[in-house]
PDB file of C-alpha atoms and ligand atoms in Angstrom:
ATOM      1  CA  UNK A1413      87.359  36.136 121.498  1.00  0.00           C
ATOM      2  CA  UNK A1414      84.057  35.742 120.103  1.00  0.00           C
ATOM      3  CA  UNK A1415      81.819  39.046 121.129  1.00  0.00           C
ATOM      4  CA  UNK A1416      78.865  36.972 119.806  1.00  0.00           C
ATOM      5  CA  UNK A1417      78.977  34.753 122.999  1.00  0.00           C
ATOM      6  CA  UNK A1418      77.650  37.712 124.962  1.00  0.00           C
ATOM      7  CA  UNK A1419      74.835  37.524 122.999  1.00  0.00           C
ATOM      8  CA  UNK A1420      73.413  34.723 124.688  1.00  0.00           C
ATOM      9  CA  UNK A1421      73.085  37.018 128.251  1.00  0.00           C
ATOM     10  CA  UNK A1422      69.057  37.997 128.494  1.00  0.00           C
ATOM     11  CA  UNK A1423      68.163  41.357 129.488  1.00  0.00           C
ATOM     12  CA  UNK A1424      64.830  42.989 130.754  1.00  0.00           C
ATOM     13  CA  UNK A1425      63.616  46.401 129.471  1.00  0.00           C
ATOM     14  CA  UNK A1426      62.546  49.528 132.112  1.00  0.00           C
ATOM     15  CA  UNK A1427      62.304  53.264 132.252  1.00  0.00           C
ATOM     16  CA  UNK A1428      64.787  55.019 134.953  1.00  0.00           C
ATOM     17  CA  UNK A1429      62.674  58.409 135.507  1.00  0.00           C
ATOM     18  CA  UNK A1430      64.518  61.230 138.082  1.00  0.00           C
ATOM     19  CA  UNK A1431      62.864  64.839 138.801  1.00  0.00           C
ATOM     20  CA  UNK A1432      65.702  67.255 139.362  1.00  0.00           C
ATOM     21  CA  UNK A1433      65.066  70.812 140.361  1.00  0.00           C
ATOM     22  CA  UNK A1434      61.564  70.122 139.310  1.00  0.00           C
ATOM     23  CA  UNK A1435      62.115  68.448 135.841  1.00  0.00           C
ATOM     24  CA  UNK A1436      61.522  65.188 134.902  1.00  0.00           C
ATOM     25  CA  UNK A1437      63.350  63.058 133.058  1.00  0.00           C
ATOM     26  CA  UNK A1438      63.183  59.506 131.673  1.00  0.00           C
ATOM     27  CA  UNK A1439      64.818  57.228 130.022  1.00  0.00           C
ATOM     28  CA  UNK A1440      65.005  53.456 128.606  1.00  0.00           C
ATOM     29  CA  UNK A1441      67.624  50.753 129.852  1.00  0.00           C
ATOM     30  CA  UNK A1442      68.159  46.985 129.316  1.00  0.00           C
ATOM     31  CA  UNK A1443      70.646  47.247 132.245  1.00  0.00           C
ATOM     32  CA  UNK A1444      68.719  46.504 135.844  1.00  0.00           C
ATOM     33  CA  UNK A1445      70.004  43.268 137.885  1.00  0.00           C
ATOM     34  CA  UNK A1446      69.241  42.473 141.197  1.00  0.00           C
ATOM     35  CA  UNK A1447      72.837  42.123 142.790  1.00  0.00           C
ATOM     36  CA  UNK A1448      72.133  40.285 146.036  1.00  0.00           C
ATOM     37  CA  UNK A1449      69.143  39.476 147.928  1.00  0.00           C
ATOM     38  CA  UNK A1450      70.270  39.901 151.821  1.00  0.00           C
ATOM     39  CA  UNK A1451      69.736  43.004 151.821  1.00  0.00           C
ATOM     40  CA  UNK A1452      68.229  43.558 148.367  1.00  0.00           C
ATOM     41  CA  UNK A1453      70.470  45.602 146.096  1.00  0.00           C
ATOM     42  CA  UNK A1454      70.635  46.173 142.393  1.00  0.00           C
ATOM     43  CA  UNK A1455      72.622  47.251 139.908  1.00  0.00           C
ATOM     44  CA  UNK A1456      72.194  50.025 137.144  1.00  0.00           C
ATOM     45  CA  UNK A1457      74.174  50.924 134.178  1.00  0.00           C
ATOM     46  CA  UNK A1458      73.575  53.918 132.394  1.00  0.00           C
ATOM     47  CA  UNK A1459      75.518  55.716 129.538  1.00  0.00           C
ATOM     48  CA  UNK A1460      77.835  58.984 130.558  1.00  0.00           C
ATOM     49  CA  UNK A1461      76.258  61.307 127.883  1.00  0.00           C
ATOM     50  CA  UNK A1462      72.936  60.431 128.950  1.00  0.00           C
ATOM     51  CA  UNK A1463      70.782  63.848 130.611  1.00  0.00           C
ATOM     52  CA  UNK A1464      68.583  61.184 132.748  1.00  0.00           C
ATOM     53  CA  UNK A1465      72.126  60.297 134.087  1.00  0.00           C
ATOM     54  CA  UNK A1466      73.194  63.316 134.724  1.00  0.00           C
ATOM     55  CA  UNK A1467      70.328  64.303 136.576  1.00  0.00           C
ATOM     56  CA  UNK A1468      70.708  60.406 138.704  1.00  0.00           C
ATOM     57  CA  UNK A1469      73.803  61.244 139.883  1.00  0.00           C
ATOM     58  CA  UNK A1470      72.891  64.969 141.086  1.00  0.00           C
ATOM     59  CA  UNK A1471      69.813  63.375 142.602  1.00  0.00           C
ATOM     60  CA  UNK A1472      71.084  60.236 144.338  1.00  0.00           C
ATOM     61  CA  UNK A1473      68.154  58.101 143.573  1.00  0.00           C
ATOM     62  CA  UNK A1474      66.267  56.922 140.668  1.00  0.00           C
ATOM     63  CA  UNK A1475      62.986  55.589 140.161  1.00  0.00           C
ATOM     64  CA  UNK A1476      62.626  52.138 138.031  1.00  0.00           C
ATOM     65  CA  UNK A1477      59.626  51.150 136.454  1.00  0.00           C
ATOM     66  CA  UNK A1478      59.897  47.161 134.529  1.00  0.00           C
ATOM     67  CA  UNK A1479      58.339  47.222 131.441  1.00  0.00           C
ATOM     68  CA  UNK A1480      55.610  44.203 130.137  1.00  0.00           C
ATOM     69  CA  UNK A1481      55.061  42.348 127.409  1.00  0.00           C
ATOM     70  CA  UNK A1482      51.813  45.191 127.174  1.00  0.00           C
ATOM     71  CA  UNK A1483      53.834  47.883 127.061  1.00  0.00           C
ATOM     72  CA  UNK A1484      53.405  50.148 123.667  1.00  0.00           C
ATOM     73  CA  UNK A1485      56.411  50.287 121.317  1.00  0.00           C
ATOM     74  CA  UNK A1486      56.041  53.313 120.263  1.00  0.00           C
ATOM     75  CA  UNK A1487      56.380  54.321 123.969  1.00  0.00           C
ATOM     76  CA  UNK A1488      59.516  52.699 124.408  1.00  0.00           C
ATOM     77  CA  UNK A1489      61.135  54.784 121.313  1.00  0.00           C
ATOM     78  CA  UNK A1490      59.449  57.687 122.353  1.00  0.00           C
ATOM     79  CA  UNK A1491      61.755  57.453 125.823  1.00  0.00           C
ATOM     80  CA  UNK A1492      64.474  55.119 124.669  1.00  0.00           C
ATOM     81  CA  UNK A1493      65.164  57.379 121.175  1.00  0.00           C
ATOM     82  CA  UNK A1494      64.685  61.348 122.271  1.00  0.00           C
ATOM     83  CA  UNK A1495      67.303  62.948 124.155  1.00  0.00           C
ATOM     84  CA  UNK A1496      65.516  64.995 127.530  1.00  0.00           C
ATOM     85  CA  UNK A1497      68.132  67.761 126.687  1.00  0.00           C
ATOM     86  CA  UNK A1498      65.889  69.026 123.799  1.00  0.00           C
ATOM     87  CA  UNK A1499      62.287  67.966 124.421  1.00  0.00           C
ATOM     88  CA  UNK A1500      60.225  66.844 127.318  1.00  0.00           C
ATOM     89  CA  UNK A1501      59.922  63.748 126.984  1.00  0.00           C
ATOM     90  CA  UNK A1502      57.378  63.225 129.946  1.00  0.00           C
ATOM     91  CA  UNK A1503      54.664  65.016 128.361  1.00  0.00           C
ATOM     92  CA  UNK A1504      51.495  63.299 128.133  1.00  0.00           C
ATOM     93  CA  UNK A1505      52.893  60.358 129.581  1.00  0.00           C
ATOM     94  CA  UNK A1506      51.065  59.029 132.931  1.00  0.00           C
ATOM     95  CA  UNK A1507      52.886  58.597 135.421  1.00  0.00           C
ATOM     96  CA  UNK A1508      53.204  59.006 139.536  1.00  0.00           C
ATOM     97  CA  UNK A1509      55.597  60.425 141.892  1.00  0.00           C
ATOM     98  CA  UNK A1510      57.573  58.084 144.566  1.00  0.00           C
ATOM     99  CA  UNK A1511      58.864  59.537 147.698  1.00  0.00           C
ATOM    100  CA  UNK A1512      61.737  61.298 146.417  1.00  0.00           C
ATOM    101  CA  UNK A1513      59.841  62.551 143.643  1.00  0.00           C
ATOM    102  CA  UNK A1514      60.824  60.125 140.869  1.00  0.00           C
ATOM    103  CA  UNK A1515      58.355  59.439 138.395  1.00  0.00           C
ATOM    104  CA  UNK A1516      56.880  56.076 137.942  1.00  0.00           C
ATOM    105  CA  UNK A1517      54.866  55.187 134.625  1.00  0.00           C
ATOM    106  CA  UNK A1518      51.118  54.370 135.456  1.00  0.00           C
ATOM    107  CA  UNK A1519      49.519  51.979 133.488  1.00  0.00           C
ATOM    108  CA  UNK A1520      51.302  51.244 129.722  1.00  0.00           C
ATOM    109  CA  UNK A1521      51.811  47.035 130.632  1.00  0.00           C
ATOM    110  CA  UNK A1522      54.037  48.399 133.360  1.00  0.00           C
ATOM    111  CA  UNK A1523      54.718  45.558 135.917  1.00  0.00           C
ATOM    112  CA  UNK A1524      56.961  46.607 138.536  1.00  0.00           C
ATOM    113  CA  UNK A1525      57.696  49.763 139.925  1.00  0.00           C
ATOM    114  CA  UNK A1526      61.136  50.304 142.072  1.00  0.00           C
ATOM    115  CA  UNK A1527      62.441  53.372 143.719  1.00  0.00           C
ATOM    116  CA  UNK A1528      65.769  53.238 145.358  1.00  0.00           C
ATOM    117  CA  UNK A1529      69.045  55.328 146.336  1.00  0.00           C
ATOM    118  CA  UNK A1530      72.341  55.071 144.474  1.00  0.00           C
ATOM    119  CA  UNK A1531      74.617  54.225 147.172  1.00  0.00           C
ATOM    120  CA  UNK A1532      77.925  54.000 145.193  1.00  0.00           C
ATOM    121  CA  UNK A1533      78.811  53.989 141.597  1.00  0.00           C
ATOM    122  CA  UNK A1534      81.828  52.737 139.271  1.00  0.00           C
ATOM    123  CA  UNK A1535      82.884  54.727 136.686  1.00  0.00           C
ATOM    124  CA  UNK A1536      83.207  52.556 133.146  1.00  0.00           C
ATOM    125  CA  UNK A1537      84.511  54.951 130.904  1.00  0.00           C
ATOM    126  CA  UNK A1538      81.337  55.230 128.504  1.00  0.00           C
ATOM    127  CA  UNK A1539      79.021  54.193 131.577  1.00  0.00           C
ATOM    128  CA  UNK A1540      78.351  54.615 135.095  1.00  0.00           C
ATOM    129  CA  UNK A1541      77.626  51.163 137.405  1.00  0.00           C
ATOM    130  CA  UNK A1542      75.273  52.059 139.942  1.00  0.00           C
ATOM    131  CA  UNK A1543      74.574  50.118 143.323  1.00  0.00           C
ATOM    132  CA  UNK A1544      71.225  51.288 144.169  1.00  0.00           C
ATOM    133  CA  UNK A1545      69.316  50.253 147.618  1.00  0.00           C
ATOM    134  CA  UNK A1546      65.834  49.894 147.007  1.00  0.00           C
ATOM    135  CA  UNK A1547      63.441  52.481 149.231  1.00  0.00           C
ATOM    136  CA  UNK A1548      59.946  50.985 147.650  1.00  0.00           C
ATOM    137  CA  UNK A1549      59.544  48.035 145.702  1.00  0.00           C
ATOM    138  CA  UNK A1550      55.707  47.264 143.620  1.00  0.00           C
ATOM    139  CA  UNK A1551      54.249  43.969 141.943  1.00  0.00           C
ATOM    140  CA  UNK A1552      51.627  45.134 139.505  1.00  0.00           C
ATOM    141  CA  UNK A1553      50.001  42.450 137.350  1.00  0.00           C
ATOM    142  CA  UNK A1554      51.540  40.797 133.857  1.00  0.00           C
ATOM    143  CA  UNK A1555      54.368  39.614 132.764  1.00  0.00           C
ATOM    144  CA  UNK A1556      58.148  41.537 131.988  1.00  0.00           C
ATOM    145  CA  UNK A1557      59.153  41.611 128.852  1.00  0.00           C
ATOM    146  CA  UNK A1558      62.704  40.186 127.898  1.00  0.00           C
ATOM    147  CA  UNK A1559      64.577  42.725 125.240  1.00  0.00           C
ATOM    148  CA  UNK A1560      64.715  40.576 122.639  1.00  0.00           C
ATOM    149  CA  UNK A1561      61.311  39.637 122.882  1.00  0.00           C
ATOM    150  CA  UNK A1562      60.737  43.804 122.614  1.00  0.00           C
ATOM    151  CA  UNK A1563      63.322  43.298 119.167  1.00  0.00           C
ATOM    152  CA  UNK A1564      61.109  40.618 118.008  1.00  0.00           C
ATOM    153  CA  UNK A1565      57.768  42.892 118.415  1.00  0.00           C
ATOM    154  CA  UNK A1566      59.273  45.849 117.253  1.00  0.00           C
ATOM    155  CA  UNK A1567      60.498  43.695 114.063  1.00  0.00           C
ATOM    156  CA  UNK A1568      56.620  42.764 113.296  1.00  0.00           C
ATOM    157  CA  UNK A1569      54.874  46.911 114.016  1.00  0.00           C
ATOM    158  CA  UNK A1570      53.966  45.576 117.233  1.00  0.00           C
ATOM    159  CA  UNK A1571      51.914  42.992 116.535  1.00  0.00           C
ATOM    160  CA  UNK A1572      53.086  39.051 117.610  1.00  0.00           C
ATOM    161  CA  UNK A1573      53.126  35.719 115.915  1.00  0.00           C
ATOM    162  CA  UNK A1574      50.387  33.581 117.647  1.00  0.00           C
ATOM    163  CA  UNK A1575      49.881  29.801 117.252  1.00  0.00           C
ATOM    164  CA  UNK A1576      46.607  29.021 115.676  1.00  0.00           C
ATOM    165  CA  UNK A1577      46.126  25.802 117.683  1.00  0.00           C
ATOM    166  CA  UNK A1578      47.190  26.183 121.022  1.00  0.00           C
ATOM    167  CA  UNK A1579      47.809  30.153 121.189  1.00  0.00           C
ATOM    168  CA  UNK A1580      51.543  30.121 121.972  1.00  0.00           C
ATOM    169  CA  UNK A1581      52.944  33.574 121.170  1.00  0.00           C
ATOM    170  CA  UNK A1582      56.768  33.323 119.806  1.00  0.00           C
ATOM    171  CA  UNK A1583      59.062  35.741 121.842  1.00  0.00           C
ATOM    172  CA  UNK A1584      62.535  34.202 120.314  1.00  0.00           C
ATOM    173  CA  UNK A1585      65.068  36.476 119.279  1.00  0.00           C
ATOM    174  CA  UNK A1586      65.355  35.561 115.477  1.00  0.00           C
ATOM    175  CA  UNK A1587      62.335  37.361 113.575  1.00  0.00           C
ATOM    176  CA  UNK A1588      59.992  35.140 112.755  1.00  0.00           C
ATOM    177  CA  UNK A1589      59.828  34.844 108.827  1.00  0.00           C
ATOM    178  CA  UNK A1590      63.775  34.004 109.312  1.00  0.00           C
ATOM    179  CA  UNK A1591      63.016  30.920 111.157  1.00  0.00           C
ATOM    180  CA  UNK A1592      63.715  27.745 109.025  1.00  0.00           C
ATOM    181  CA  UNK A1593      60.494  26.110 107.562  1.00  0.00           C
ATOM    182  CA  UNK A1594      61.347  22.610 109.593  1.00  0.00           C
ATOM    183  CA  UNK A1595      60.756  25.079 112.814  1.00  0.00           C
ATOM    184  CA  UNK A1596      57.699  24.009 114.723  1.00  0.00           C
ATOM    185  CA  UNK A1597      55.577  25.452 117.529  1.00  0.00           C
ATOM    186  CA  UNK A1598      57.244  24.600 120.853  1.00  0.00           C
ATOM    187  CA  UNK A1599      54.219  23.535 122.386  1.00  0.00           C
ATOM    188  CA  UNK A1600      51.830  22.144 120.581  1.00  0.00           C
ATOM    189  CA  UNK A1601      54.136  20.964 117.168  1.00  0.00           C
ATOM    190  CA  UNK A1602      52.167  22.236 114.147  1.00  0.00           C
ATOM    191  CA  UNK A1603      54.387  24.098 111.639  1.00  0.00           C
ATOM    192  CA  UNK A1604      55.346  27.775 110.758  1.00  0.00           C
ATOM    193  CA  UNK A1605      51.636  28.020 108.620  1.00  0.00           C
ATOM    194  CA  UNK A1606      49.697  27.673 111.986  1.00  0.00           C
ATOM    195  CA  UNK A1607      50.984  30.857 112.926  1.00  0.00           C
ATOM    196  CA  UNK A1608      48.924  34.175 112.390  1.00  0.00           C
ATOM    197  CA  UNK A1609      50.144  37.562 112.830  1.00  0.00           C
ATOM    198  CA  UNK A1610      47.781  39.364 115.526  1.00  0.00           C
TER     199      UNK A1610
HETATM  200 FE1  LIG B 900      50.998  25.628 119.019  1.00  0.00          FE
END
């Protein structure tokens, strides 16, 4: 069985935010789906050690917010690499309430917000599966980003590999520099040396 394969599933990137008991808590999955469509449902996966998941299940709702192509890296460490046990992660960081009290992240390339209820979970061993029924659902403008288009922009400070000529940006998964030098832009065909780093 080659893990590997799995590999080849994309994932999105967003930040699951609860208030509990007047706290508020946040943190950074690649694991929201949309399950089924009549009615709307999604699933969530979040690790058992985690406090935001802790506080999820207490709460019985969550509130979603889909991360952009805009959104600042060092923000997504900042949630994605601190555990809310020990600091407050939230500080400083804009965000609204939804119904329930959730917080959503204002501005930051943010693209979607969701709130919704967990109506049943699965336990996974090192995870909980929720099913969560969405309350509120937001379009804001720009596009998601996929996680390994994140990987690829971390890889680089932040910055992205843009086509001289016709202004592609490269979101692949495989850094840039280790693409082979026959590699050519996808859309317009010049070579690796039409890129610049912006
Ligand atoms: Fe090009």
């Amino acid at each position: 069985m080659d893990l590997t394969a799995l590999f080849k599933i994309q994932y999105g990137l967003f930040v699951v935010g609860v208030e509990q008991e007047g706290r508020l808590n946040a943190c950074v999955v690649n694991t929201v789906a949309q399950a089924t469509a009549e009615p709307p449902q999604l699933t969530l996966t979040m690790q058992k050690r985690n406090f935001t998941t802790e506080l999820a299940r207490k709460k019985g709702s969550v509130a979603i917010s889909v991360l952009g192509e805009k959104t600042p890296i060092e923000l997504i460490e900042r949630l994605g690499t601190q555990s809310g046990r020990d600091t407050d992660k939230m500080e400083d960081v804009p965000c609204t309430r939804d119904v329930a009290g959730n917080p959503l992240l204002v501005g930051n390339g943010v693209v979607a917000h969701y709130s919704a209820e967990i109506t049943s979970e699965v336990d996974l061993g090192s995870h909980y599966l929720f099913v969560l029924k969405p309350t509120a659902l937001e379009k804001l403008d720009g596009t998601p980003t996929t996680y390994s288009g994140y990987r690829a922009r971390k890889s680089t400070g932040g910055k992205q590999w843009v086509c001289t000529i016709c202004h592609y940006v490269y979101d692949g998964a495989t850094p840039f520099e280790e693409l082979p030098d026959s590699w050519v832009c996808p859309v317009c065909g010049e070579p690796k040396s039409a890129f610049v780093l912006e």
